[in-house]
PDB file of C-alpha atoms in Angstrom:
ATOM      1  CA  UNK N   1       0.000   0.000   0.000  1.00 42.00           C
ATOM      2  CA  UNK N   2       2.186   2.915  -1.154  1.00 41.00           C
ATOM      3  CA  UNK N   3       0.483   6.772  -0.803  1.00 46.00           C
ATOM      4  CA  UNK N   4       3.709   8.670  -1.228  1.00 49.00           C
ATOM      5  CA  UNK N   5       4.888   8.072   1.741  1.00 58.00           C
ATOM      6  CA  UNK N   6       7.696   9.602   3.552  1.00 64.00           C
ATOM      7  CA  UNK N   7      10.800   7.429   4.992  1.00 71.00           C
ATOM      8  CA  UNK N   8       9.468   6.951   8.113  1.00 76.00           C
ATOM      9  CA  UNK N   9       6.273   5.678   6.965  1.00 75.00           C
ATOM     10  CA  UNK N  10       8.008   3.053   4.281  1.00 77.00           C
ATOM     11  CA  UNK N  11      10.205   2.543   7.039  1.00 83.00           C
ATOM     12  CA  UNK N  12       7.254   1.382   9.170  1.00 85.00           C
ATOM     13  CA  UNK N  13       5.610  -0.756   7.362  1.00 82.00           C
ATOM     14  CA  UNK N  14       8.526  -2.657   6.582  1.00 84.00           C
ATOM     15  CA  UNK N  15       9.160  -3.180  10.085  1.00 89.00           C
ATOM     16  CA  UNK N  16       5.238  -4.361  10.074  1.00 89.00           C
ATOM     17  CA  UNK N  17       5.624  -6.901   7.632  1.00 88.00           C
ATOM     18  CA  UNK N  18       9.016  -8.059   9.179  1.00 91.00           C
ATOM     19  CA  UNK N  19       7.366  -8.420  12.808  1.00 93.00           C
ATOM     20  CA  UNK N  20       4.389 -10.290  10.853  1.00 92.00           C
ATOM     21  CA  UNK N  21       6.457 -12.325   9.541  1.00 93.00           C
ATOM     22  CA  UNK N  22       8.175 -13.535  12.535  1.00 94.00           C
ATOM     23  CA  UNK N  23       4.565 -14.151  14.321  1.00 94.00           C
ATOM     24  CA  UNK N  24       3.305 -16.353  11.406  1.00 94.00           C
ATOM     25  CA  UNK N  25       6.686 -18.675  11.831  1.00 93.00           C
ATOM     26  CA  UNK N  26       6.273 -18.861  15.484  1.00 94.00           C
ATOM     27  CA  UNK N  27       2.437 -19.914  14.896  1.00 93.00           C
ATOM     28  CA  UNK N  28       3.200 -22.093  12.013  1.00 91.00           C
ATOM     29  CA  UNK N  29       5.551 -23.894  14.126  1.00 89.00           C
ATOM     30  CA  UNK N  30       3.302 -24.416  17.038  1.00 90.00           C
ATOM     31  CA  UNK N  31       0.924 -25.623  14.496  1.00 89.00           C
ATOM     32  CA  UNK N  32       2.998 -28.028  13.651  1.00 86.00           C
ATOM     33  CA  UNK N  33       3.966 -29.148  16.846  1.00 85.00           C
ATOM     34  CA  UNK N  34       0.981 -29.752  17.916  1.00 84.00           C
ATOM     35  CA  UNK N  35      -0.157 -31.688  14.714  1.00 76.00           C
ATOM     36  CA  UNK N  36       2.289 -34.369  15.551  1.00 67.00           C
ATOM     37  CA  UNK N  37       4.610 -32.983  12.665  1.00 56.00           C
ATOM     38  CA  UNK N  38       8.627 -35.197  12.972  1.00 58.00           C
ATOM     39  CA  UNK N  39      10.608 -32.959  14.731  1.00 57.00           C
ATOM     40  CA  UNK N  40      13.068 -32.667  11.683  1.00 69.00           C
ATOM     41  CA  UNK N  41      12.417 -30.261   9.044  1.00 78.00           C
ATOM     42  CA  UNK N  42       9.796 -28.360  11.829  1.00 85.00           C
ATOM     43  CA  UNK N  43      11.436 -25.307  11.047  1.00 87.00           C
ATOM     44  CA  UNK N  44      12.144 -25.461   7.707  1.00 87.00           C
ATOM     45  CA  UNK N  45       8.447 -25.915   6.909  1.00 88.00           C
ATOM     46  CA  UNK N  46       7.341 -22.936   8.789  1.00 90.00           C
ATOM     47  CA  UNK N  47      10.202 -20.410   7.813  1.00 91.00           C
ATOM     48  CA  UNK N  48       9.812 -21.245   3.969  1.00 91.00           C
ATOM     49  CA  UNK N  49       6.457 -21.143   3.134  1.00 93.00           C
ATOM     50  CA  UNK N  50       6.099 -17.785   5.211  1.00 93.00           C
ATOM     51  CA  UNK N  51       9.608 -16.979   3.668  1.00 93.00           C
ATOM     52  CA  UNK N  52       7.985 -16.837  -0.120  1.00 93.00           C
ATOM     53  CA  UNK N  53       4.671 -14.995   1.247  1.00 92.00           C
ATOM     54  CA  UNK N  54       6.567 -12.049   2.737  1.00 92.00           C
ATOM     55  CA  UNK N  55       9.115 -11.637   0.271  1.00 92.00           C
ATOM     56  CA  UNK N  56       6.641 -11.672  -3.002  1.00 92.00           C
ATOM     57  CA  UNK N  57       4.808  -8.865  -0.858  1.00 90.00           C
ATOM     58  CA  UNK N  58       8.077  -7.125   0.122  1.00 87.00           C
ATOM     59  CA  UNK N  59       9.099  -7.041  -3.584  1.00 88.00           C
ATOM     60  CA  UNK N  60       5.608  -6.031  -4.829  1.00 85.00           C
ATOM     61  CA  UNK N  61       5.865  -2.986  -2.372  1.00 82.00           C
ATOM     62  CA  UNK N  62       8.761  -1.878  -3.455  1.00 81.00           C
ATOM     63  CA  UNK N  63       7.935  -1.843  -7.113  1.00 83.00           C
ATOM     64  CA  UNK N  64       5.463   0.457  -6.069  1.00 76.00           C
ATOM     65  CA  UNK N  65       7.627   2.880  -4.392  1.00 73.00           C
ATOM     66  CA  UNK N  66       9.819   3.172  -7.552  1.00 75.00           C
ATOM     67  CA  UNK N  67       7.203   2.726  -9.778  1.00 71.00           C
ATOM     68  CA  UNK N  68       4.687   5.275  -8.457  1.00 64.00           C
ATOM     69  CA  UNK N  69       1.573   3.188  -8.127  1.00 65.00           C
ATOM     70  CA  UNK N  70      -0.451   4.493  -5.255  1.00 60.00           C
ATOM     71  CA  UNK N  71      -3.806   4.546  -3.482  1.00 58.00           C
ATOM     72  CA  UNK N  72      -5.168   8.105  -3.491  1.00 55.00           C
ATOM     73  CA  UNK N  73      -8.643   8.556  -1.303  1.00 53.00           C
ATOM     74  CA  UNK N  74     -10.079  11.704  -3.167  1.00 53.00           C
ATOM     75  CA  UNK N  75     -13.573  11.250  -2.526  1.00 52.00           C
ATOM     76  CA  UNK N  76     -15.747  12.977   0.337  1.00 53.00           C
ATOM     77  CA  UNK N  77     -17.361   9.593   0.517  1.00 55.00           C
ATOM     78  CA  UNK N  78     -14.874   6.484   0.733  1.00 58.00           C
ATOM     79  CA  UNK N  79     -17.183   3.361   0.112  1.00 63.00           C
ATOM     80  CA  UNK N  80     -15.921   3.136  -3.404  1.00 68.00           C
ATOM     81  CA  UNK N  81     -12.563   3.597  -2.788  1.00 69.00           C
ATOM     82  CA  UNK N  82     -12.230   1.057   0.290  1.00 75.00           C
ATOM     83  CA  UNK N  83     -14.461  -1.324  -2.008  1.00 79.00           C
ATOM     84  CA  UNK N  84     -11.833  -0.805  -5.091  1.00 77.00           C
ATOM     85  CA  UNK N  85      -8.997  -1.100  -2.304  1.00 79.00           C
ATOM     86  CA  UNK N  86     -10.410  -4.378  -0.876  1.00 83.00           C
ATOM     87  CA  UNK N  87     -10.757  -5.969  -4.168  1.00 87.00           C
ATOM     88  CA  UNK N  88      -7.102  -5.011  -5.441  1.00 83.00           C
ATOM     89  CA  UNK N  89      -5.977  -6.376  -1.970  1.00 85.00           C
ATOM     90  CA  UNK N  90      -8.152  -9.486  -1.913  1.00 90.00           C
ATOM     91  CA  UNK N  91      -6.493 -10.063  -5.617  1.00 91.00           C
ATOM     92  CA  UNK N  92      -2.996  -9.982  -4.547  1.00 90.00           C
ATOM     93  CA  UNK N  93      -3.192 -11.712  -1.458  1.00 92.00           C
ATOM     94  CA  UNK N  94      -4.940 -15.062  -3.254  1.00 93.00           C
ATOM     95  CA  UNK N  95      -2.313 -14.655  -5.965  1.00 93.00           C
ATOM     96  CA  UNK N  96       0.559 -14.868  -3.694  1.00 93.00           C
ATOM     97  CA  UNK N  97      -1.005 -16.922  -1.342  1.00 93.00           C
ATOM     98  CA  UNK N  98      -1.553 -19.232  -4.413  1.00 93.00           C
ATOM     99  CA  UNK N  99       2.234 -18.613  -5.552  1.00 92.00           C
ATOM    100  CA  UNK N 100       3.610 -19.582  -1.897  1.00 92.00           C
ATOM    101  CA  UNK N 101       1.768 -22.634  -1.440  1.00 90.00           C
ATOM    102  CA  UNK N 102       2.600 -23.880  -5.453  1.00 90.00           C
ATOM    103  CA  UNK N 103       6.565 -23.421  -4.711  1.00 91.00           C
ATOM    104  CA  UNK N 104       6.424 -24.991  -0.998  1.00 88.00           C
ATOM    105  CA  UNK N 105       4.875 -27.836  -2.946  1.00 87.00           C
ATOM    106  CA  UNK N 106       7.817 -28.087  -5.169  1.00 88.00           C
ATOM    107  CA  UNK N 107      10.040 -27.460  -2.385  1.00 87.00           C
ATOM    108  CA  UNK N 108       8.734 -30.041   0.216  1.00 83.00           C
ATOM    109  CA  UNK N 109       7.363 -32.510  -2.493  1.00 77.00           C
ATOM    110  CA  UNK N 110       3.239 -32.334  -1.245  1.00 66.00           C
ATOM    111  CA  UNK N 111       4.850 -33.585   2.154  1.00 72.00           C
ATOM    112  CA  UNK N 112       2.251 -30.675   3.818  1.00 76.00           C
ATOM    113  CA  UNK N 113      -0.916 -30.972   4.780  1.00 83.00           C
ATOM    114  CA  UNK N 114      -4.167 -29.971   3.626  1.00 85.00           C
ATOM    115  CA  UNK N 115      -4.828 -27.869   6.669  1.00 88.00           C
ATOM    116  CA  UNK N 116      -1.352 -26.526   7.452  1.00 89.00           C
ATOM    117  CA  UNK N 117      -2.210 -24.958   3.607  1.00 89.00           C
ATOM    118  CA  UNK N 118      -5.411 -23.517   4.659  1.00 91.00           C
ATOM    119  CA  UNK N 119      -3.410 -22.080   8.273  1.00 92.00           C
ATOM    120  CA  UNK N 120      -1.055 -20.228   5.737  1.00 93.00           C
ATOM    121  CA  UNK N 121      -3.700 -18.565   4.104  1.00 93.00           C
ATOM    122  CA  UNK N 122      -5.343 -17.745   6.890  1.00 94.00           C
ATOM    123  CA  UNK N 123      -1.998 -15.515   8.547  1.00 94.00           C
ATOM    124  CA  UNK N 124      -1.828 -14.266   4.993  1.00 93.00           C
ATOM    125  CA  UNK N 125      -5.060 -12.867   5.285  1.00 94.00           C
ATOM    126  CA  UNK N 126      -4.854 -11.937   9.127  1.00 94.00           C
ATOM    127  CA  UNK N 127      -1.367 -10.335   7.564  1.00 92.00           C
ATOM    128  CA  UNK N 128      -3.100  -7.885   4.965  1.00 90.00           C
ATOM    129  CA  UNK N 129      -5.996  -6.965   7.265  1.00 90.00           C
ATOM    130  CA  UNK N 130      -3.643  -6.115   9.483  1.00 89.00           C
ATOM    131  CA  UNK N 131      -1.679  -3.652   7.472  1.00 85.00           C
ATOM    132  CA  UNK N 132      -4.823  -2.367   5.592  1.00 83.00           C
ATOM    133  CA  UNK N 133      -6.264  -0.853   9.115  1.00 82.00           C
ATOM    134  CA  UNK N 134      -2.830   0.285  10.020  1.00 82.00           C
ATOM    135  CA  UNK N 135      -1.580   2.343   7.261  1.00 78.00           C
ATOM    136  CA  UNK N 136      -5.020   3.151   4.945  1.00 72.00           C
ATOM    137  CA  UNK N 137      -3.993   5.946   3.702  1.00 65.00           C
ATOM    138  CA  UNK N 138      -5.662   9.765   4.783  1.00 62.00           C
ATOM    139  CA  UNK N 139      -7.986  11.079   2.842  1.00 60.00           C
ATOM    140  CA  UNK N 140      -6.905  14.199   0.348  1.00 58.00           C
ATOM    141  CA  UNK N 141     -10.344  15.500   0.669  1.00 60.00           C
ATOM    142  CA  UNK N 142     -11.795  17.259   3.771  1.00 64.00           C
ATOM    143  CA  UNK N 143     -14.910  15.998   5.178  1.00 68.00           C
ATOM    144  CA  UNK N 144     -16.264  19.358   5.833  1.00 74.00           C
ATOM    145  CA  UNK N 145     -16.223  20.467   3.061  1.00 76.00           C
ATOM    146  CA  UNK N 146     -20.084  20.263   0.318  1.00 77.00           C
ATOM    147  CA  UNK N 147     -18.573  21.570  -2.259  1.00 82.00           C
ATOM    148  CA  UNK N 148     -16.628  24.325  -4.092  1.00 85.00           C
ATOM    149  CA  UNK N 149     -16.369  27.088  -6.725  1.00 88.00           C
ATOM    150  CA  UNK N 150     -13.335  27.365  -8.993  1.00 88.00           C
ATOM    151  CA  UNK N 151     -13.177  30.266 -10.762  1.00 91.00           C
ATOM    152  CA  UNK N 152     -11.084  31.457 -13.832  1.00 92.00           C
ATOM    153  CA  UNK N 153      -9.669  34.852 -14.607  1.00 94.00           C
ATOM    154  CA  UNK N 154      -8.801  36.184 -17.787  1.00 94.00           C
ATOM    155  CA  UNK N 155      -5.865  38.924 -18.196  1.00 95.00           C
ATOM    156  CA  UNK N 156      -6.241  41.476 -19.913  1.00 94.00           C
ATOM    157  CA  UNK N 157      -2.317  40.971 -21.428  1.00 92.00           C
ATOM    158  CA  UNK N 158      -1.078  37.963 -22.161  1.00 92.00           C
ATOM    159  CA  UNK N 159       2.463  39.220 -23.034  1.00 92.00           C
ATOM    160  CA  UNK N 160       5.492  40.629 -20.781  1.00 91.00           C
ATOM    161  CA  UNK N 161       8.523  41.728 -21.670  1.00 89.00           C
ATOM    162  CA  UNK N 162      11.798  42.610 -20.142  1.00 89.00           C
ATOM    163  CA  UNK N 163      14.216  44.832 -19.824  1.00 89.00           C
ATOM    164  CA  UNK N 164      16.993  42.376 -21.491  1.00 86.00           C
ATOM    165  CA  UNK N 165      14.293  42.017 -24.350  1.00 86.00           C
ATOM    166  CA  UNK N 166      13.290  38.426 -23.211  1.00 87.00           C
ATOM    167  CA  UNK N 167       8.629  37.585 -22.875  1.00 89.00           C
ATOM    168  CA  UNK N 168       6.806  36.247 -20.190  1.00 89.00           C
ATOM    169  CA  UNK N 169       3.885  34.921 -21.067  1.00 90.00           C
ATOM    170  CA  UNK N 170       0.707  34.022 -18.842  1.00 91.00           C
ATOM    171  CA  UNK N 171      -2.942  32.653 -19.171  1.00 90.00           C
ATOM    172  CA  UNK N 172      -6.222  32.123 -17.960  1.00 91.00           C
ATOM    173  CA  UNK N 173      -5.525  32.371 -13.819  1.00 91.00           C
ATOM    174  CA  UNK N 174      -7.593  30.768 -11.211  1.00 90.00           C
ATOM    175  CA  UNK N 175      -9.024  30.477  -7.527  1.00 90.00           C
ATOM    176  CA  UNK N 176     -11.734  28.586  -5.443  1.00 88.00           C
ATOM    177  CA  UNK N 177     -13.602  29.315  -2.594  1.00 88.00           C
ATOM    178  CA  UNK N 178     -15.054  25.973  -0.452  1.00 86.00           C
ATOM    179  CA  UNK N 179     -18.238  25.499   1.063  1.00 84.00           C
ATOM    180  CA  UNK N 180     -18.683  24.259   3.980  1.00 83.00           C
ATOM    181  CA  UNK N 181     -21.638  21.848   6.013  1.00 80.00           C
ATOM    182  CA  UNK N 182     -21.030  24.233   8.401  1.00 80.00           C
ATOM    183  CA  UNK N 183     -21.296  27.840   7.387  1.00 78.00           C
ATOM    184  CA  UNK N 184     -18.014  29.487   7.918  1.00 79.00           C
ATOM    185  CA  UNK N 185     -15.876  32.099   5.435  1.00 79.00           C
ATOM    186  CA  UNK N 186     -12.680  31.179   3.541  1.00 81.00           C
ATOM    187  CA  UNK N 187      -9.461  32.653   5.906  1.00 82.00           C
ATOM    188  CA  UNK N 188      -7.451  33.290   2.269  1.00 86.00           C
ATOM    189  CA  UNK N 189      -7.927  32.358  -1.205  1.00 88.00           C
ATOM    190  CA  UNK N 190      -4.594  31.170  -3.577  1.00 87.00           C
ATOM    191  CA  UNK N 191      -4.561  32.820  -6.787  1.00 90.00           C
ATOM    192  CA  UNK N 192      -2.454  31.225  -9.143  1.00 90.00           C
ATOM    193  CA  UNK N 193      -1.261  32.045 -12.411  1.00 90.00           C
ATOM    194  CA  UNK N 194       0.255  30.257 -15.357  1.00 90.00           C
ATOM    195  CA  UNK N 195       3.739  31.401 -16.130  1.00 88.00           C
ATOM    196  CA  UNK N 196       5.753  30.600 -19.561  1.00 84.00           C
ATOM    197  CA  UNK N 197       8.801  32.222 -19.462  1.00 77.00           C
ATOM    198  CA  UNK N 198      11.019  32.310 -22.707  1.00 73.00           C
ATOM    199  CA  UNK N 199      14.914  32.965 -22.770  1.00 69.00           C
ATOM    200  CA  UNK N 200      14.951  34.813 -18.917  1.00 67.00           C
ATOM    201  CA  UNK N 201      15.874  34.523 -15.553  1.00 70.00           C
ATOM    202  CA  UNK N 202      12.956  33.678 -13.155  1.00 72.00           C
ATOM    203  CA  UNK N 203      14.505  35.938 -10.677  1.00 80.00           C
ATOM    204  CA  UNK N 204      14.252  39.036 -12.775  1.00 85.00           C
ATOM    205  CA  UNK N 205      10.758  39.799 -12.166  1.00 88.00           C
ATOM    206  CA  UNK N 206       7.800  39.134  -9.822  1.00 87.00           C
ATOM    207  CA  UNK N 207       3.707  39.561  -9.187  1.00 89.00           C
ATOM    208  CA  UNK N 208       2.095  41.595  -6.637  1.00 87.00           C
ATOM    209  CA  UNK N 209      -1.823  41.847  -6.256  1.00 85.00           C
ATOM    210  CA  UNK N 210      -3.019  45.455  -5.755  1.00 80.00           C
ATOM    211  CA  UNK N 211      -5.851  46.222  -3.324  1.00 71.00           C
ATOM    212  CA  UNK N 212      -5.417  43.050  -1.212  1.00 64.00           C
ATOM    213  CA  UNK N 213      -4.256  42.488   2.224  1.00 56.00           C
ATOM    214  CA  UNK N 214      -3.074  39.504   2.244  1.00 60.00           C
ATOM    215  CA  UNK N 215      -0.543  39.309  -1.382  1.00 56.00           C
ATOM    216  CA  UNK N 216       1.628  36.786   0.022  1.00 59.00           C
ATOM    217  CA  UNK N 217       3.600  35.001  -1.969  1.00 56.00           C
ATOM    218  CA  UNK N 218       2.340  31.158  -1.367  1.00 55.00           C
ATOM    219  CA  UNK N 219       4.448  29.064  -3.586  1.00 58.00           C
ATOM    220  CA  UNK N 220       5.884  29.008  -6.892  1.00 61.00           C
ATOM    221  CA  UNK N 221       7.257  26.844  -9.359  1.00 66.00           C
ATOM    222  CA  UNK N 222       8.582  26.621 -13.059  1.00 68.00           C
ATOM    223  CA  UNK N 223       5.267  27.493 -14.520  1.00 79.00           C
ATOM    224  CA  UNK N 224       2.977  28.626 -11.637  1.00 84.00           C
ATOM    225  CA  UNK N 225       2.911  31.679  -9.300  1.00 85.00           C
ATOM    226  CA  UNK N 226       0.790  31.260  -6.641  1.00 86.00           C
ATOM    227  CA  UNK N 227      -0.423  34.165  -4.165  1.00 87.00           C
ATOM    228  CA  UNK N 228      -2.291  34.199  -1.044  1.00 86.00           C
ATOM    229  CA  UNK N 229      -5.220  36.757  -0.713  1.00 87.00           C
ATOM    230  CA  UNK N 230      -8.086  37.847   1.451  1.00 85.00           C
ATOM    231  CA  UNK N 231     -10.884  38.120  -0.854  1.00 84.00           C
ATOM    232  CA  UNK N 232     -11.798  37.102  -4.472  1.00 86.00           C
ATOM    233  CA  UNK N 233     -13.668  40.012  -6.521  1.00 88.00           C
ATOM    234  CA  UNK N 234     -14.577  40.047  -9.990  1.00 92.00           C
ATOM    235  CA  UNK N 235     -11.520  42.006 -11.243  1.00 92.00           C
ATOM    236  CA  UNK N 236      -8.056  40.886  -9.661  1.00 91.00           C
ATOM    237  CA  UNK N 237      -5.524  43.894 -10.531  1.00 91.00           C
ATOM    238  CA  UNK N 238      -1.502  42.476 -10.243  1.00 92.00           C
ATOM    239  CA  UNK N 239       1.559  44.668 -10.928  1.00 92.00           C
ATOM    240  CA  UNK N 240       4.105  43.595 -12.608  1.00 92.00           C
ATOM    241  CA  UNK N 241       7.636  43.926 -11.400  1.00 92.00           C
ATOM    242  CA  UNK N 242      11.263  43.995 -12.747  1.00 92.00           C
ATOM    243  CA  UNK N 243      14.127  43.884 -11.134  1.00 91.00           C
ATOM    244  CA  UNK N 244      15.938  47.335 -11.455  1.00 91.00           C
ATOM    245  CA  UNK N 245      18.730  46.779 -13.902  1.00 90.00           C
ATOM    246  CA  UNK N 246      21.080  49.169 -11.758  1.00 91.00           C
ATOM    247  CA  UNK N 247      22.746  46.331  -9.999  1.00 88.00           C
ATOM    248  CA  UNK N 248      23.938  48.843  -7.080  1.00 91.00           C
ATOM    249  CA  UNK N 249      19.671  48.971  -6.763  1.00 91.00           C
ATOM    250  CA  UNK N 250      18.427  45.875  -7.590  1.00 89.00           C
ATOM    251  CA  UNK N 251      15.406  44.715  -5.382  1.00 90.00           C
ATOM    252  CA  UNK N 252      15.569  47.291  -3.452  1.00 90.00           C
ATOM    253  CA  UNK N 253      13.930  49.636  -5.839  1.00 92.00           C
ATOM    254  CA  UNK N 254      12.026  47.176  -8.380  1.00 92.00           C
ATOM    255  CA  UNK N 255       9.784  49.018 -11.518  1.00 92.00           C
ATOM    256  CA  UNK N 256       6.716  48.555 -12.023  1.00 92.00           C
ATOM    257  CA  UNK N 257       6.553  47.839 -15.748  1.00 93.00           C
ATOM    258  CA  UNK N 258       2.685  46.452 -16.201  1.00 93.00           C
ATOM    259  CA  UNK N 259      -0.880  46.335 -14.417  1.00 93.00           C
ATOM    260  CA  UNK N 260      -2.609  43.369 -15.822  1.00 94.00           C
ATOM    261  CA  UNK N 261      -5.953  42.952 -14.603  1.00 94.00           C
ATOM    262  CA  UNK N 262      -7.836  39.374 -14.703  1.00 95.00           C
ATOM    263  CA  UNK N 263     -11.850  39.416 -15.031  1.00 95.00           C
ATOM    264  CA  UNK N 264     -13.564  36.643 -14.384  1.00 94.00           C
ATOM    265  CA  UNK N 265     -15.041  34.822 -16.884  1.00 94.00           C
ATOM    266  CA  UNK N 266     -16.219  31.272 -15.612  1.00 91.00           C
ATOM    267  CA  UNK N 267     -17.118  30.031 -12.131  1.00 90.00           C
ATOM    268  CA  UNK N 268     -17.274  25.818 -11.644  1.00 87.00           C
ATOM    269  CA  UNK N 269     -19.052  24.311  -9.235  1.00 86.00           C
ATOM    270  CA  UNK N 270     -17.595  21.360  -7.932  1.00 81.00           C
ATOM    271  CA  UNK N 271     -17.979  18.322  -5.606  1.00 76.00           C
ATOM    272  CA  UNK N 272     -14.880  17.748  -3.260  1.00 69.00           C
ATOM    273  CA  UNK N 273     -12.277  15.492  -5.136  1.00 61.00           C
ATOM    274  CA  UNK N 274      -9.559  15.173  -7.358  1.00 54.00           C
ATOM    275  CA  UNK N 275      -9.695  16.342 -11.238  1.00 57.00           C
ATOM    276  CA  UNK N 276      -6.228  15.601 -12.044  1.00 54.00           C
ATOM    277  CA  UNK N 277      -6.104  19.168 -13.846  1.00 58.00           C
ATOM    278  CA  UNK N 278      -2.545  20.495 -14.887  1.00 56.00           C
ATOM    279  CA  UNK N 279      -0.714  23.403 -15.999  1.00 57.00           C
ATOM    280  CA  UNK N 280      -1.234  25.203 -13.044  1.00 68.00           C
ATOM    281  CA  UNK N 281      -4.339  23.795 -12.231  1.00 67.00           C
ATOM    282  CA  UNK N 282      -6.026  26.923 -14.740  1.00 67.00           C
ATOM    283  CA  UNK N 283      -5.512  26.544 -18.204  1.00 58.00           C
ATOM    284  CA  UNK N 284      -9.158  25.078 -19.965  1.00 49.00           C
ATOM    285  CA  UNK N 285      -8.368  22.562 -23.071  1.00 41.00           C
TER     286      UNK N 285
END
């Protein structure tokens, strides 16, 4: 069960399965103690089969660390995700449980029972709904939340230049502003915009919303600018500023070289979960 986890929580898990896997040898050998099993080859028949089980899963897990495949809960209501969970889970534990006991056979030559087979399975499954309850992923989506409106702004220029001749360009920006079961106002709104930047240093320029007391800067990356603001109006007005080419000035005394000013032109209303929009989370294809 991988949800982009940090170290620690890989780092967990693994431990999980390892302590798991101890506990099913220690009850597979008590099992066959008390079944009458020879005492040679006692522990060699409950360290191998359990041996295959946790391995397959340890290797499967860590395909999906480097491979990216994840559970995501997006939705306000999880049935269909933990249903969709279950039967992935379900899936791969009677497929490995299936692969362990097929190799043991090859291994051991059908010298194990029927119903150490069907104790094997049964750890494997006590195994899985152990970890499933321990480390089901957290939902992206807050519970609180009925819905929301995302809205999109378009500027008025689409074009920047700068002072070493190099453009900027931008697009459509956007916001939202959740709703909530229990009526309460949005703290801040982000308002990002779409960057492209051709030929120029990133640090050479900057936005800065006018007429909002918030206009903090809330992240940024290659192709996004995102700001933090107290309220969302029809009209968003952003400066646009350059660093001052008099490098004994610098930022210290940017210019101002442009006012763009986004209207906006479509509001979405949507449930709480994920859309898997891109490019900035704005741009409309």
């Amino acid at each position: 069960m991988y949800l982009n986890q940090s170290f620690e929580e890989i780092l967990s898990l693994l431990i999980a399965l390892f302590i798991l896997f101890l506990i099913s040898v220690l009850i597979s050998i008590i099992f066959l103690k008390i079944k009458n099993e020879t005492e040679k080859g006692i522990f060699k028949k409950a360290l191998i089969p359990n041996f295959i089980f946790f391995s397959i899963s340890n290797v499967l897990y860590q395909i999906a660390i480097e491979k990216g495949i994840n559970i995501s809960v997006f939705s306000p209501n999880e049935n269909s995700e933990i249903f969709t969970i279950i039967i992935c889970l379900s899936l791969v534990l009677i497929i490995i449980s299936f692969s362990e006991i097929c190799i043991s056979k090859l291994i051991f030559k059908s010298k194990l029972k029927k119903n150490y087979y069907i104790l094997l399975c049964l750890l494997n499954t006590l195994t899985y709904t152990l970890i499933f309850f321990s480390f089901y992923p957290k939902s992206y989506v807050d519970k609180n939340i009925l819905s929301y409106n995302r809205y999109i702004f378009k500027p008025n220029k689409t074009e920047l230049k700068l002072f070493d001749n190099s453009i900027v360009k931008i697009d459509n920006a956007c916001s939202s502003e959740d709703f909530y079961k229990i009526s309460k106002p949005n703290s801040y709104f982000i308002f990002r915009i779409p960057i492209k930047q051709i030929g120029t240093n990133r640090m050479l320029y900057s936005f800065e919303i006018l007429d909002n007391s918030l206009n903090e800067s809330f992240g940024e990356s290659e192709n996004c600018k995102d700001i933090s603001i107290s309220k969302l109006d029809n009209e968003v007005k952003v400066v646009f500023k350059q660093k001052n080419p008099d490098p004994n000035i610098g930022w210290k005394k940017p210019i101002i070289t442009d006012t763009i000013i986004f209207k906006k032109i479509k509001t979405e209303n949507r449930k709480p979960g994920y859309y898997g929009d891109t490019n900035c989370d704005c741009i409309q294809k």
